[in-house]
Amino acid sequence: MNQSRAGARLRTVLGHLGRGMAGAVVAHPTSGAVSPNGFQPPQFQYTRDNNDLSLGQRQFYEENGFLVIKNLVSDADIKRFRSEFERICQGEVKPEQMMIMRDVSIAKSEYVPSEKTVSKVQDFQEDKELFRYCALPEILKYVECFTGPNIMAMHTMLINKPPDSGKKTSRHPLHQDLYYFPFRPSNNIVCAWTAMEHIDENNGCLCVLPGTHKGDLKPHGYPKWEGGVNVMFYGIQDYDENSPRVHLVMEKGDTVFFHPLLIHGSGWNKTQGYRKAISCHFASSDCHYIDVKGTSQEIFEREVMEIANKLHGIPKDSTLRDLCRFRGRLVKGKRIHL
């Protein structure tokens, strides 16, 4: 497809998704090639029947595997999340079971917890202030469109992508989030990822490969990057390098919802600022767990359980399933099986 045709199709999709009720929150794809507006699925596979998504929004997600909702989270809430993150970095609050991570470019001997050295906090389900994000009505309203009414918050992160030291270690290789999860079906899982400030290619925005959510879970491993790779930043070892890419330029409060099989990653932070985003992976509470033994996910299970044992004393013979059950929280509806 030549650039003029791709541009025309993008303008068509943007115009279609931009129509709606006055004052209503609408979804917008951002930059890059996306699938044409003329897509007419025989049936919806990835979205649920309700009145919260327009037909155009459902069609866009069905075909592309992601959907951006503008201005979804308020400035006031984001300010509160930033303040709590700063308190965590300063050691004023120490939520149980939370994992505090540093960039691989920072030597252990030089590491002193602060906003300039903490690149990510994971599993903040015990922090009431940050966990508010997972229960925001405006977030759950859209999550339900993908998971149904009974919703579990399964994995939480606040990402503080640091200015790159020159080794490009701040980037995240292209991957699929399902690699990290021992539950299925994948169509009942969705990530909500909210920008906490303006995000573009300069400070390492998300990059997605539209339509790849229709494929299978691919083998993952650590990329052989000269500057190093952060722990558990796995990348896909087999994908089409010529696939169209979309860079999600987002403003503070914009939220992208995406499928766990969607191939995505993020670039390195070329600015002097810290790029922040907060996210949660949600799943329907009637999902079921799988045993990852003998699968490509076994490598991740072994590594994460070693870390969980070292940091929190979780028994070494525990499984990824045990860990997910421990951190999962019901945020809407009723718990069924998960």
mmCIF file of N, CA, C and O in Angstrom, residues 1 4 6 9 39 46 51 91 126 168 187 237 259 315:
data_model
loop_
_atom_site.group_PDB
_atom_site.id
_atom_site.type_symbol
_atom_site.label_atom_id
_atom_site.label_comp_id
_atom_site.label_asym_id
_atom_site.label_seq_id
_atom_site.Cartn_x
_atom_site.Cartn_y
_atom_site.Cartn_z
ATOM 1 N N MET A 1 0.849 -1.192 0.000
ATOM 2 C CA MET A 1 0.000 0.000 0.000
ATOM 3 C C MET A 1 0.882 1.239 0.000
ATOM 4 O O MET A 1 1.778 1.364 0.821
ATOM 5 N N SER A 4 0.085 7.471 0.001
ATOM 6 C CA SER A 4 -1.100 8.286 -0.227
ATOM 7 C C SER A 4 -2.368 7.510 0.096
ATOM 8 O O SER A 4 -3.306 8.026 0.697
ATOM 9 N N ALA A 6 -2.553 4.901 2.162
ATOM 10 C CA ALA A 6 -2.582 4.687 3.617
ATOM 11 C C ALA A 6 -3.052 5.947 4.324
ATOM 12 O O ALA A 6 -3.847 5.899 5.269
ATOM 13 N N ARG A 9 -6.833 6.367 3.939
ATOM 14 C CA ARG A 9 -7.589 5.454 4.808
ATOM 15 C C ARG A 9 -7.532 5.912 6.255
ATOM 16 O O ARG A 9 -8.506 5.820 6.997
ATOM 17 N N PHE A 39 -14.097 -2.242 7.131
ATOM 18 C CA PHE A 39 -14.130 -3.564 7.750
ATOM 19 C C PHE A 39 -15.515 -3.876 8.314
ATOM 20 O O PHE A 39 -16.074 -3.099 9.062
ATOM 21 N N TYR A 46 -13.901 -9.746 19.803
ATOM 22 C CA TYR A 46 -13.039 -9.150 20.817
ATOM 23 C C TYR A 46 -13.725 -8.097 21.675
ATOM 24 O O TYR A 46 -13.103 -7.575 22.605
ATOM 25 N N ASN A 51 -23.651 -0.529 25.281
ATOM 26 C CA ASN A 51 -23.843 0.773 24.642
ATOM 27 C C ASN A 51 -22.683 1.739 24.853
ATOM 28 O O ASN A 51 -22.796 2.923 24.541
ATOM 29 N N GLY A 91 10.472 6.486 50.048
ATOM 30 C CA GLY A 91 10.391 5.547 51.153
ATOM 31 C C GLY A 91 9.391 5.922 52.217
ATOM 32 O O GLY A 91 9.383 5.334 53.302
ATOM 33 N N GLU A 126 -1.553 -3.446 46.892
ATOM 34 C CA GLU A 126 -1.683 -3.169 48.321
ATOM 35 C C GLU A 126 -1.586 -1.676 48.635
ATOM 36 O O GLU A 126 -1.722 -1.272 49.788
ATOM 37 N N LYS A 168 20.462 3.081 25.189
ATOM 38 C CA LYS A 168 19.134 2.705 24.706
ATOM 39 C C LYS A 168 18.488 1.613 25.561
ATOM 40 O O LYS A 168 17.659 0.837 25.094
ATOM 41 N N ASN A 187 -9.142 -13.437 24.776
ATOM 42 C CA ASN A 187 -10.140 -12.443 24.381
ATOM 43 C C ASN A 187 -10.892 -11.854 25.565
ATOM 44 O O ASN A 187 -11.640 -10.884 25.409
ATOM 45 N N GLN A 237 10.733 -13.203 19.294
ATOM 46 C CA GLN A 237 11.858 -13.646 18.489
ATOM 47 C C GLN A 237 11.480 -13.875 17.034
ATOM 48 O O GLN A 237 12.342 -14.108 16.196
ATOM 49 N N HIS A 259 -5.461 -5.488 23.391
ATOM 50 C CA HIS A 259 -5.572 -6.933 23.536
ATOM 51 C C HIS A 259 -4.219 -7.518 23.960
ATOM 52 O O HIS A 259 -3.178 -7.031 23.542
ATOM 53 N N PRO A 315 7.495 -19.122 48.457
ATOM 54 C CA PRO A 315 8.190 -20.402 48.255
ATOM 55 C C PRO A 315 8.632 -20.624 46.809
ATOM 56 O O PRO A 315 7.906 -20.279 45.873
#
